[in-house]
Structures are given as C-alpha cells and as structure tokens.
C-alpha cells in the first residue's frame, strides 16, 4: 500500500494512467447503445429545439446511456461500485485515473452525439435545397438559361436580350419562346452532324451587329439567326 502512490506517478509520467479493466467494454457498449438510440436522440433534439432557443447541443442522451451501461456492467461484475438513486456516475468512482477514463468516454460520446445531430441537420438542409431547386425549376419553366455563361437566366425584351454575365444583344420581336426554340433547334441540328459539345460566344465585330455564335472544336461557327424576322 505504501508503494502505490509512487507507482501511479511513475505510470502517469511514462505511460499515462493505466486503463481500468472495465474501460474498453464500457466504452464499446456505450457507443453501441448511443448509435442504436439514434431515433431517440433525434427525438430529444427536436424537442429541445422547440423549447429552447438556439442549438441545444451536447449530452442529450449521454448521461442516460452511461448510467444504463454502467448498471448492466455492474450487474455482471460485482466488484464495480453500484449506482444508487440519483447519484451521478462520477460520484461513485474515487480513483482519479478511473474518473479520467470516465471523462474521456463521456467526451467521446458527446462528440458522437454531436456527429449524429450534425448529420441530421445536413440531411434536413439537403432536403430543403432539393425542394428549392425543384421550385426554382418550376418557376423558371418559361425562362431561358444563358447559353454563354450557363449560369443566369436571360432577360428577354422585345428589342433586347441580355444577361448578368454581360451578354447584350439587340433584336426585334423576340420572345422567350422564340429564343428557346431557336437555341434548341441550333443545338439539335448541330448534334445531328457532330459529336462535340458546342459552345456559345458573342461576336464582337466592329462592322456587324453583335450576334450569338455557336462553335465547337471541329465545326465551323454557326451564327444564330438572331433576328427572327430575317
Ligand atoms: Zn450569361
Ligand atoms: Zn461540332
């Protein structure tokens, strides 16, 4: 008994605290129980979210999981101290090394809990993004994506077609419907004679009016008959 403190210091200095014999089993069972309680955890998280402002993070289920697993472990190993009533697990362990292990397991479980919650939030966000994309698509059903930047919708006016990317072309009597079929026909016609993906650019000649040019690595550029009246 006299030698115990120096030995412990020796261990602490060179190897860190020795793991108590229950550590790995307890840790593994807690992790398993927490993972299998995903639905329960998310239920509590949603409840906490409704009653508490801001993210109610951390230890929603960890204490309960640890206590349940400790009781199960203690029932099999009577040498372990038992939990009584409302006692916290940390209160029944006296060895500081064991308390450190308990703390370590608890932190790992809290982290696992947060990962489950983050994954859940990401999936919610993903659902929302999918829905928004679908609604955008419906809203935009009569719009035309700019063939040059392929990012923004074209704004089509009677005498003008333009885009946020800088595309700006004068026209006459243009509508979104005419423009869409002009683009679709040009792309379809090209695809019948060429396997390459065409690109669209805007000509910027000084002598001629700006117009939209479709080209690909092997075909000659095709000027779109921009003015539907021609
Ligand atoms: Zn554009
Ligand atoms: Zn081509």
Coordinates of N, CA and C and ligand atoms in Angstrom, one line a residue:
X1 N 0.8 -1.2 0.0 CA 0.0 0.0 0.0 C 0.9 1.3 0.0
X2 N 2.0 1.2 0.7 CA 2.9 2.3 0.7 C 3.5 2.6 -0.7
X3 N 3.6 1.6 -1.5 CA 4.2 1.8 -2.8 C 3.3 2.3 -3.9
X4 N 2.0 2.3 -3.6 CA 1.0 2.6 -4.6 C 1.2 4.0 -5.2
X5 N 1.3 5.1 -4.4 CA 1.4 6.4 -5.0 C 2.6 6.6 -5.9
X6 N 3.8 6.2 -5.5 CA 4.9 6.4 -6.4 C 4.8 5.6 -7.7
X7 N 4.2 4.4 -7.6 CA 4.0 3.6 -8.8 C 3.0 4.3 -9.8
X8 N 2.0 4.9 -9.2 CA 1.0 5.6 -10.0 C 1.6 6.8 -10.7
X9 N 2.4 7.5 -9.9 CA 3.1 8.6 -10.5 C 4.0 8.2 -11.7
X10 N 4.7 7.1 -11.4 CA 5.6 6.5 -12.4 C 4.8 6.2 -13.7
X11 N 3.7 5.5 -13.6 CA 2.8 5.2 -14.7 C 2.4 6.5 -15.4
X12 N 2.0 7.5 -14.6 CA 1.4 8.7 -15.2 C 2.5 9.4 -16.0
X13 N 3.7 9.3 -15.5 CA 4.8 10.1 -16.2 C 5.2 9.4 -17.5
X14 N 5.2 8.1 -17.5 CA 5.7 7.4 -18.7 C 4.7 6.8 -19.6
X15 N 3.6 6.4 -19.1 CA 2.6 5.8 -20.0 C 1.2 6.4 -19.9
X16 N 1.0 7.4 -19.1 CA -0.3 7.9 -18.8 C -1.0 6.9 -17.9
X17 N -2.2 7.3 -17.4 CA -2.9 6.4 -16.4 C -3.2 5.1 -17.0
X18 N -3.1 4.0 -16.2 CA -3.4 2.7 -16.7 C -4.9 2.6 -16.8
X19 N -5.4 2.0 -17.9 CA -6.8 1.8 -18.1 C -7.4 0.9 -17.1
X20 N -8.5 1.3 -16.4 CA -9.2 0.3 -15.6 C -9.8 -0.8 -16.4
X21 N -9.9 -2.0 -15.8 CA -10.3 -3.2 -16.6 C -11.6 -3.1 -17.3
X22 N -12.5 -2.2 -16.7 CA -13.8 -2.1 -17.3 C -13.9 -1.1 -18.5
X23 N -12.7 -0.4 -18.8 CA -12.8 0.7 -19.7 C -13.3 0.3 -21.1
X24 N -12.6 -0.7 -21.7 CA -13.0 -1.0 -23.2 C -14.4 -1.5 -23.3
X25 N -14.8 -2.4 -22.4 CA -16.1 -3.0 -22.5 C -17.2 -1.9 -22.3
X26 N -16.9 -1.0 -21.3 CA -17.9 0.0 -21.0 C -18.0 1.0 -22.2
X27 N -16.8 1.4 -22.7 CA -16.7 2.3 -23.8 C -17.5 1.8 -25.0
X28 N -17.2 0.5 -25.4 CA -17.8 -0.1 -26.5 C -19.3 -0.2 -26.4
X29 N -19.8 -0.6 -25.2 CA -21.2 -0.8 -25.0 C -21.9 0.6 -25.0
X30 N -21.3 1.6 -24.5 CA -21.9 2.9 -24.5 C -22.0 3.4 -25.9
X31 N -21.0 3.3 -26.7 CA -21.0 3.7 -28.1 C -22.1 3.0 -28.9
X32 N -22.2 1.6 -28.6 CA -23.2 0.8 -29.3 C -24.6 1.3 -29.0
X33 N -24.8 1.5 -27.7 CA -26.1 1.9 -27.2 C -26.5 3.3 -27.8
X34 N -25.5 4.2 -27.8 CA -25.8 5.5 -28.4 C -26.1 5.5 -29.8
X35 N -25.4 4.7 -30.6 CA -25.6 4.5 -32.0 C -27.0 3.9 -32.3
X36 N -27.4 2.9 -31.5 CA -28.7 2.3 -31.7 C -29.8 3.1 -31.2
X37 N -29.5 4.2 -30.5 CA -30.6 5.1 -30.0 C -30.7 6.4 -30.8
X38 N -30.3 6.3 -32.1 CA -30.3 7.4 -33.0 C -31.7 8.1 -33.0
X39 N -32.8 7.3 -33.1 CA -34.1 7.8 -33.2 C -34.5 8.6 -32.0
X40 N -34.1 8.0 -30.8 CA -34.4 8.6 -29.5 C -33.7 9.9 -29.4
X41 N -32.4 9.9 -29.8 CA -31.6 11.1 -29.7 C -32.2 12.2 -30.5
X42 N -32.6 11.9 -31.8 CA -33.1 12.9 -32.6 C -34.5 13.4 -32.1
X43 N -35.2 12.5 -31.5 CA -36.5 12.9 -30.9 C -36.2 14.0 -29.8
X44 N -35.2 13.7 -29.0 CA -34.9 14.7 -27.9 C -34.4 16.0 -28.5
X45 N -33.6 15.8 -29.5 CA -33.0 17.0 -30.2 C -34.1 17.9 -30.7
X46 N -35.1 17.3 -31.4 CA -36.2 18.1 -31.9 C -37.0 18.8 -30.8
X47 N -37.2 18.0 -29.8 CA -38.0 18.5 -28.6 C -37.2 19.7 -28.0
X48 N -35.9 19.5 -27.8 CA -35.1 20.6 -27.2 C -35.1 21.8 -28.1
X49 N -35.1 21.5 -29.4 CA -35.1 22.6 -30.4 C -36.4 23.4 -30.3
X50 N -37.5 22.8 -30.0 CA -38.7 23.5 -29.9 C -38.9 24.3 -28.7
X51 N -38.3 23.8 -27.6 CA -38.5 24.5 -26.3 C -37.3 25.5 -25.9
X52 N -36.2 25.2 -26.5 CA -35.0 26.1 -26.2 C -34.6 26.8 -27.4
X53 N -34.2 28.1 -27.2 CA -33.7 28.9 -28.3 C -32.3 28.5 -28.6
X54 N -31.9 28.5 -29.9 CA -30.6 28.1 -30.3 C -30.4 26.6 -30.2
X55 N -29.2 26.2 -30.7 CA -29.0 24.7 -30.7 C -28.7 24.2 -29.3
X56 N -29.6 23.3 -28.9 CA -29.4 22.6 -27.6 C -28.4 21.5 -27.8
X57 N -27.2 21.7 -27.6 CA -26.2 20.8 -28.0 C -25.6 20.0 -26.8
X58 N -25.2 18.8 -27.0 CA -24.4 18.1 -26.1 C -25.2 17.4 -25.0
X59 N -24.8 16.1 -24.8 CA -25.3 15.4 -23.6 C -26.8 15.3 -23.5
X60 N -27.5 15.1 -24.6 CA -28.9 14.9 -24.6 C -29.2 13.5 -24.1
X61 N -28.3 12.5 -24.5 CA -28.6 11.1 -24.2 C -27.4 10.5 -23.5
X62 N -26.3 11.2 -23.4 CA -25.0 10.6 -23.0 C -25.1 10.1 -21.5
X63 N -25.6 11.0 -20.6 CA -25.7 10.6 -19.2 C -26.5 9.3 -19.1
X64 N -27.6 9.3 -19.7 CA -28.5 8.1 -19.6 C -27.9 6.8 -20.1
X65 N -27.2 7.0 -21.3 CA -26.6 5.8 -21.9 C -25.5 5.3 -20.9
X66 N -24.7 6.2 -20.4 CA -23.6 5.8 -19.5 C -24.1 5.1 -18.2
X67 N -25.2 5.7 -17.7 CA -25.8 5.1 -16.4 C -26.3 3.7 -16.7
X68 N -27.1 3.6 -17.8 CA -27.6 2.3 -18.1 C -26.6 1.2 -18.4
X69 N -25.5 1.6 -19.1 CA -24.5 0.6 -19.4 C -23.6 0.3 -18.1
X70 N -23.5 1.3 -17.3 CA -22.8 1.0 -16.0 C -23.5 0.0 -15.2
X71 N -24.8 0.2 -15.1 CA -25.7 -0.7 -14.3 C -25.6 -2.1 -14.9
X72 N -25.6 -2.2 -16.2 CA -25.5 -3.5 -16.8 C -24.2 -4.2 -16.6
X73 N -23.1 -3.4 -16.6 CA -21.8 -3.9 -16.4 C -21.6 -4.3 -14.9
X74 N -22.1 -3.4 -14.0 CA -22.0 -3.7 -12.6 C -22.8 -4.9 -12.2
X75 N -23.9 -5.2 -12.8 CA -24.6 -6.4 -12.5 C -23.8 -7.7 -12.8
X76 N -22.9 -7.6 -13.8 CA -22.1 -8.7 -14.2 C -20.8 -8.7 -13.4
X77 N -20.3 -7.6 -13.0 CA -19.1 -7.5 -12.2 C -19.3 -6.8 -10.9
X78 N -19.5 -7.6 -9.9 CA -19.9 -7.1 -8.6 C -18.8 -6.2 -7.9
X79 N -17.6 -6.4 -8.4 CA -16.5 -5.6 -7.8 C -16.7 -4.1 -8.1
X80 N -17.5 -3.7 -9.2 CA -17.6 -2.3 -9.5 C -18.6 -1.7 -8.6
X81 N -18.4 -0.4 -8.2 CA -19.4 0.3 -7.4 C -20.7 0.4 -8.1
X82 N -21.8 0.3 -7.3 CA -23.1 0.4 -8.0 C -23.7 1.8 -7.9
X83 N -24.5 2.1 -8.9 CA -25.2 3.4 -8.9 C -26.5 3.3 -8.0
X84 N -26.6 4.3 -7.1 CA -27.8 4.3 -6.3 C -28.6 5.6 -6.5
X85 N -29.9 5.4 -6.8 CA -30.8 6.6 -6.8 C -30.3 7.6 -7.9
X86 N -30.2 8.9 -7.5 CA -29.9 9.9 -8.4 C -28.4 10.2 -8.5
X87 N -27.6 9.4 -7.9 CA -26.1 9.6 -7.9 C -25.6 9.7 -9.3
X88 N -24.7 10.6 -9.6 CA -24.0 10.6 -10.9 C -22.9 9.6 -10.9
X89 N -22.6 9.1 -12.0 CA -21.6 8.1 -12.2 C -20.2 8.6 -11.6
X90 N -19.9 9.9 -11.9 CA -18.6 10.4 -11.4 C -18.5 10.4 -9.9
X91 N -19.7 10.4 -9.2 CA -19.6 10.5 -7.8 C -19.2 9.2 -7.1
X92 N -19.4 8.1 -7.8 CA -19.2 6.8 -7.2 C -17.8 6.3 -7.4
X93 N -17.1 6.9 -8.4 CA -15.7 6.5 -8.6 C -14.8 7.4 -7.9
X94 N -13.8 6.8 -7.2 CA -12.9 7.5 -6.3 C -11.5 7.7 -7.0
X95 N -11.1 6.7 -7.7 CA -9.8 6.7 -8.3 C -9.7 7.8 -9.4
X96 N -8.8 8.7 -9.3 CA -8.7 9.8 -10.3 C -8.4 9.2 -11.7
X97 N -7.7 8.1 -11.8 CA -7.5 7.5 -13.1 C -8.8 7.1 -13.7
X98 N -9.6 6.4 -12.9 CA -10.9 6.0 -13.4 C -11.8 7.1 -13.7
X99 N -11.7 8.2 -12.9 CA -12.5 9.4 -13.3 C -12.1 10.0 -14.6
X100 N -10.8 10.0 -14.8 CA -10.2 10.5 -16.1 C -10.7 9.7 -17.3
X101 N -10.8 8.3 -17.1 CA -11.3 7.5 -18.1 C -12.7 7.7 -18.4
X102 N -13.5 7.9 -17.3 CA -14.9 8.2 -17.4 C -15.1 9.4 -18.2
X103 N -14.4 10.5 -17.9 CA -14.4 11.7 -18.6 C -14.1 11.6 -20.0
X104 N -13.1 10.8 -20.3 CA -12.7 10.6 -21.7 C -13.8 9.9 -22.5
X105 N -14.4 8.9 -21.9 CA -15.5 8.2 -22.6 C -16.7 9.1 -22.8
X106 N -17.0 9.9 -21.8 CA -18.1 10.9 -21.9 C -17.9 11.8 -23.0
X107 N -16.7 12.4 -23.1 CA -16.4 13.3 -24.2 C -16.5 12.7 -25.6
X108 N -16.1 11.4 -25.6 CA -16.2 10.7 -26.9 C -17.7 10.5 -27.3
X109 N -18.5 10.2 -26.3 CA -19.9 10.0 -26.5 C -20.6 11.3 -26.9
X110 N -20.2 12.4 -26.2 CA -20.8 13.7 -26.6 C -20.5 14.1 -28.0
X111 N -19.2 13.8 -28.4 CA -18.8 14.0 -29.8 C -19.6 13.2 -30.8
X112 N -19.8 11.9 -30.4 CA -20.6 11.0 -31.3 C -22.0 11.6 -31.4
X113 N -22.6 12.0 -30.3 CA -23.9 12.6 -30.3 C -24.0 13.8 -31.2
X114 N -23.0 14.7 -31.1 CA -23.0 15.8 -32.0 C -22.9 15.5 -33.5
X115 N -22.1 14.4 -33.7 CA -22.0 14.0 -35.1 C -23.3 13.5 -35.7
X116 N -24.1 12.8 -34.9 CA -25.4 12.3 -35.3 C -26.3 13.5 -35.6
X117 N -26.2 14.5 -34.7 CA -27.1 15.7 -34.9 C -26.7 16.5 -36.1
X118 N -25.4 16.6 -36.3 CA -24.9 17.4 -37.5 C -25.3 16.7 -38.8
X119 N -25.2 15.4 -38.8 CA -25.6 14.6 -39.9 C -27.1 14.8 -40.2
X120 N -27.9 14.8 -39.1 CA -29.3 15.0 -39.3 C -29.6 16.4 -39.8
X121 N -28.9 17.4 -39.3 CA -29.1 18.8 -39.8 C -28.7 18.9 -41.3
X122 N -27.6 18.2 -41.6 CA -27.2 18.3 -43.0 C -28.2 17.7 -43.9
X123 N -28.8 16.6 -43.5 CA -29.9 15.9 -44.3 C -31.1 16.8 -44.4
X124 N -31.4 17.5 -43.4 CA -32.6 18.4 -43.5 C -32.3 19.5 -44.5
X125 N -31.0 20.0 -44.4 CA -30.6 21.1 -45.3 C -30.6 20.6 -46.7
X126 N -30.2 19.4 -46.9 CA -30.2 18.8 -48.3 C -31.6 18.7 -48.8
X127 N -32.5 18.2 -48.0 CA -33.9 18.1 -48.4 C -34.4 19.5 -48.9
X128 N -34.1 20.5 -48.1 CA -34.5 21.8 -48.4 C -34.0 22.3 -49.7
X129 N -32.7 22.1 -49.9 CA -32.0 22.5 -51.1 C -32.7 21.8 -52.4
X130 N -33.0 20.5 -52.2 CA -33.6 19.8 -53.3 C -35.0 20.4 -53.6
X131 N -35.7 20.7 -52.6 CA -37.0 21.3 -52.8 C -36.9 22.6 -53.5
X132 N -36.0 23.5 -53.0 CA -35.8 24.8 -53.6 C -35.5 24.7 -55.0
X133 N -34.6 23.8 -55.3 CA -34.1 23.6 -56.7 C -35.3 23.2 -57.6
X134 N -36.2 22.4 -57.1 CA -37.3 21.9 -57.8 C -38.3 23.1 -58.0
X135 N -38.5 23.9 -57.0 CA -39.4 25.0 -57.1 C -38.8 26.1 -58.1
X136 N -37.5 26.3 -58.0 CA -36.9 27.2 -58.9 C -37.1 26.7 -60.4
X137 N -37.0 25.4 -60.6 CA -37.2 24.8 -61.9 C -38.6 25.1 -62.4
X138 N -39.6 25.0 -61.5 CA -41.0 25.2 -61.9 C -41.2 26.7 -62.2
X139 N -40.7 27.5 -61.3 CA -40.8 29.0 -61.5 C -40.2 29.4 -62.9
X140 N -39.1 28.7 -63.2 CA -38.3 29.2 -64.3 C -38.7 28.4 -65.6
X141 N -39.8 27.7 -65.6 CA -40.1 26.9 -66.7 C -40.2 27.7 -68.0
X142 N -40.5 29.0 -67.9 CA -40.6 29.8 -69.2 C -39.4 30.7 -69.4
X143 N -38.3 30.4 -68.6 CA -37.1 31.2 -68.7 C -36.1 30.4 -69.5
X144 N -35.1 31.1 -70.0 CA -34.0 30.5 -70.8 C -32.7 30.8 -70.2
X145 N -32.0 29.7 -69.9 CA -30.6 29.8 -69.4 C -29.7 30.4 -70.4
X146 N -28.9 31.3 -70.0 CA -27.9 32.0 -70.9 C -27.0 30.9 -71.5
X147 N -26.9 30.8 -72.8 CA -26.0 29.7 -73.4 C -24.5 30.1 -73.3
X148 N -24.2 31.3 -73.0 CA -22.8 31.7 -72.9 C -22.2 31.4 -71.5
X149 N -22.9 31.8 -70.5 CA -22.4 31.6 -69.1 C -23.0 30.3 -68.5
X150 N -24.1 29.9 -69.0 CA -24.8 28.7 -68.5 C -25.1 28.8 -67.0
X151 N -25.2 30.1 -66.5 CA -25.5 30.3 -65.1 C -26.7 31.0 -64.8
X152 N -26.9 32.1 -65.6 CA -28.0 33.0 -65.3 C -29.1 32.8 -66.3
X153 N -30.3 33.3 -66.0 CA -31.4 33.3 -66.9 C -31.2 34.6 -67.8
X154 N -31.6 34.4 -69.1 CA -31.6 35.5 -70.0 C -32.8 36.4 -69.7
X155 N -32.6 37.7 -69.8 CA -33.8 38.6 -69.8 C -34.1 38.9 -71.2
X156 N -35.3 38.6 -71.6 CA -35.7 38.8 -73.0 C -36.7 39.9 -73.1
X157 N -36.4 41.0 -73.8 CA -37.3 42.1 -74.1 C -37.5 42.1 -75.6
X158 N -38.5 42.8 -76.1 CA -38.9 42.8 -77.5 C -37.6 43.1 -78.4
X159 N -36.8 44.1 -77.9 CA -35.7 44.6 -78.8 C -34.4 44.2 -78.2
X160 N -34.4 43.4 -77.2 CA -33.1 43.2 -76.4 C -33.1 41.9 -75.7
X161 N -31.9 41.2 -75.8 CA -31.7 40.0 -74.9 C -30.4 40.3 -74.1
X162 N -30.5 40.2 -72.8 CA -29.3 40.4 -72.0 C -29.2 39.4 -70.8
X163 N -28.0 39.4 -70.3 CA -27.7 38.5 -69.2 C -26.7 39.2 -68.2
X164 N -26.8 38.8 -66.9 CA -25.9 39.3 -65.9 C -24.4 39.2 -66.3
X165 N -24.1 38.1 -67.1 CA -22.7 37.9 -67.5 C -22.2 38.9 -68.5
X166 N -23.0 39.7 -69.0 CA -22.5 40.8 -69.9 C -23.1 40.6 -71.4
X167 N -23.7 39.5 -71.6 CA -24.3 39.3 -72.9 C -25.4 40.3 -73.1
X168 N -25.3 41.0 -74.3 CA -26.2 42.1 -74.6 C -26.4 42.2 -76.1
X169 N -27.6 41.8 -76.6 CA -27.8 41.7 -78.0 C -29.1 42.3 -78.4
X170 N -29.0 43.2 -79.4 CA -30.2 43.8 -79.9 C -31.0 42.9 -80.8
X171 N -32.2 43.0 -80.8 CA -33.1 42.1 -81.6 C -34.4 42.7 -81.9
X172 N -35.2 42.0 -82.6 CA -36.6 42.6 -82.9 C -37.6 41.5 -82.6
X173 N -38.7 41.9 -82.0 CA -39.8 41.0 -81.8 C -39.4 39.7 -81.1
X174 N -38.4 39.7 -80.2 CA -38.0 38.4 -79.6 C -38.9 38.1 -78.4
X175 N -39.1 36.8 -78.2 CA -39.8 36.3 -77.0 C -39.0 35.2 -76.5
X176 N -39.3 34.8 -75.2 CA -38.6 33.7 -74.6 C -38.9 32.4 -75.4
X177 N -40.1 32.3 -75.8 CA -40.5 31.1 -76.6 C -39.7 30.9 -77.9
X178 N -39.6 32.1 -78.6 CA -38.9 32.1 -79.9 C -37.4 31.8 -79.6
X179 N -36.9 32.4 -78.6 CA -35.4 32.3 -78.3 C -35.1 30.8 -77.9
X180 N -36.0 30.2 -77.1 CA -35.7 28.9 -76.6 C -35.8 27.9 -77.8
X181 N -36.7 28.1 -78.7 CA -36.8 27.2 -79.9 C -35.6 27.4 -80.8
X182 N -35.2 28.7 -81.0 CA -34.0 29.0 -81.8 C -32.8 28.3 -81.3
X183 N -32.6 28.4 -79.9 CA -31.4 27.7 -79.3 C -31.5 26.2 -79.4
X184 N -32.7 25.7 -79.1 CA -32.9 24.2 -79.2 C -32.7 23.7 -80.6
X185 N -33.2 24.4 -81.6 CA -33.1 23.9 -83.0 C -31.6 23.9 -83.4
X186 N -30.9 25.0 -83.0 CA -29.5 25.1 -83.4 C -28.7 24.0 -82.8
X187 N -28.9 23.7 -81.5 CA -28.2 22.7 -80.8 C -28.5 21.3 -81.4
X188 N -29.8 21.1 -81.6 CA -30.2 19.8 -82.2 C -29.6 19.5 -83.5
X189 N -29.7 20.6 -84.4 CA -29.2 20.5 -85.7 C -27.7 20.1 -85.7
X190 N -27.0 20.8 -84.8 CA -25.5 20.5 -84.7 C -25.3 19.1 -84.2
X191 N -26.1 18.6 -83.3 CA -25.9 17.3 -82.7 C -26.1 16.2 -83.7
X192 N -26.9 16.5 -84.8 CA -27.1 15.5 -85.9 C -25.9 15.3 -86.7
X193 N -25.0 16.3 -86.8 CA -23.8 16.1 -87.7 C -22.5 16.1 -86.9
X194 N -22.5 16.3 -85.6 CA -21.3 16.4 -84.9 C -21.4 15.9 -83.4
X195 N -20.4 15.2 -83.0 CA -20.5 14.6 -81.6 C -20.0 15.6 -80.5
X196 N -19.4 16.7 -80.9 CA -18.8 17.5 -79.9 C -19.9 18.4 -79.3
X197 N -19.6 18.9 -78.0 CA -20.5 19.8 -77.4 C -20.2 21.2 -77.9
X198 N -21.2 21.9 -78.4 CA -21.0 23.2 -78.9 C -20.9 24.2 -77.7
X199 N -20.2 25.3 -78.0 CA -20.1 26.4 -77.0 C -20.7 27.7 -77.7
X200 N -21.2 28.6 -76.8 CA -21.7 29.8 -77.4 C -20.9 31.0 -77.0
X201 N -20.6 31.8 -77.9 CA -19.9 33.1 -77.6 C -20.7 34.2 -78.3
X202 N -20.3 35.4 -78.0 CA -20.9 36.6 -78.6 C -19.9 37.2 -79.5
X203 N -20.2 37.4 -80.8 CA -19.3 38.1 -81.7 C -19.2 39.5 -81.3
X204 N -18.0 40.1 -81.5 CA -17.8 41.5 -81.1 C -17.1 42.2 -82.3
X205 N -17.6 41.9 -83.5 CA -17.1 42.6 -84.7 C -17.5 44.1 -84.7
X206 N -16.6 44.9 -85.3 CA -16.9 46.4 -85.3 C -17.9 46.6 -86.4
X207 N -17.8 45.9 -87.5 CA -18.7 46.2 -88.7 C -20.1 45.7 -88.6
X208 N -20.2 44.5 -87.9 CA -21.5 43.9 -87.8 C -22.1 44.1 -86.4
X209 N -23.4 43.8 -86.4 CA -24.1 43.9 -85.1 C -23.7 42.7 -84.3
X210 N -23.6 42.8 -83.0 CA -23.3 41.7 -82.1 C -24.3 40.6 -82.3
X211 N -23.8 39.4 -82.4 CA -24.7 38.3 -82.5 C -24.1 37.1 -81.8
X212 N -25.0 36.1 -81.6 CA -24.6 34.9 -80.8 C -24.0 33.9 -81.8
X213 N -22.8 33.3 -81.4 CA -22.1 32.4 -82.3 C -22.0 31.1 -81.6
X214 N -22.4 30.0 -82.3 CA -22.3 28.7 -81.7 C -21.1 28.0 -82.4
X215 N -20.1 27.5 -81.6 CA -19.0 26.8 -82.2 C -18.6 25.6 -81.4
X216 N -17.8 24.7 -82.0 CA -17.3 23.6 -81.3 C -15.9 23.3 -81.8
X217 N -15.2 22.4 -81.2 CA -13.8 22.2 -81.6 C -13.6 21.8 -83.0
X218 N -14.6 21.3 -83.7 CA -14.4 20.8 -85.1 C -15.3 21.4 -86.1
X219 N -16.4 22.0 -85.7 CA -17.3 22.5 -86.7 C -17.0 24.0 -86.9
X220 N -17.4 24.5 -88.1 CA -17.3 26.0 -88.3 C -18.4 26.6 -87.4
X221 N -18.1 27.8 -87.0 CA -19.0 28.5 -86.1 C -20.3 28.8 -86.8
X222 N -21.4 28.7 -86.1 CA -22.7 28.9 -86.7 C -23.3 30.2 -86.1
X223 N -23.6 31.2 -86.9 CA -24.2 32.4 -86.4 C -25.7 32.1 -86.2
X224 N -26.2 32.4 -85.0 CA -27.6 32.1 -84.9 C -28.4 33.3 -85.6
X225 N -29.4 32.9 -86.3 CA -30.3 33.9 -87.0 C -31.0 34.6 -85.9
X226 N -30.4 35.6 -85.4 CA -30.8 36.2 -84.1 C -32.1 36.9 -84.3
X227 N -32.2 37.6 -85.5 CA -33.5 38.3 -85.7 C -34.5 37.4 -86.3
X228 N -35.5 37.0 -85.6 CA -36.5 36.0 -86.1 C -37.2 36.5 -87.3
X229 N -37.2 37.8 -87.6 CA -37.9 38.3 -88.8 C -37.1 38.1 -90.1
X230 N -35.8 37.8 -89.9 CA -35.0 37.7 -91.1 C -35.3 36.3 -91.8
Ligands
LIG1 ZN1 -24.9 34.8 -69.4
LIG2 ZN1 -19.5 20.5 -83.9

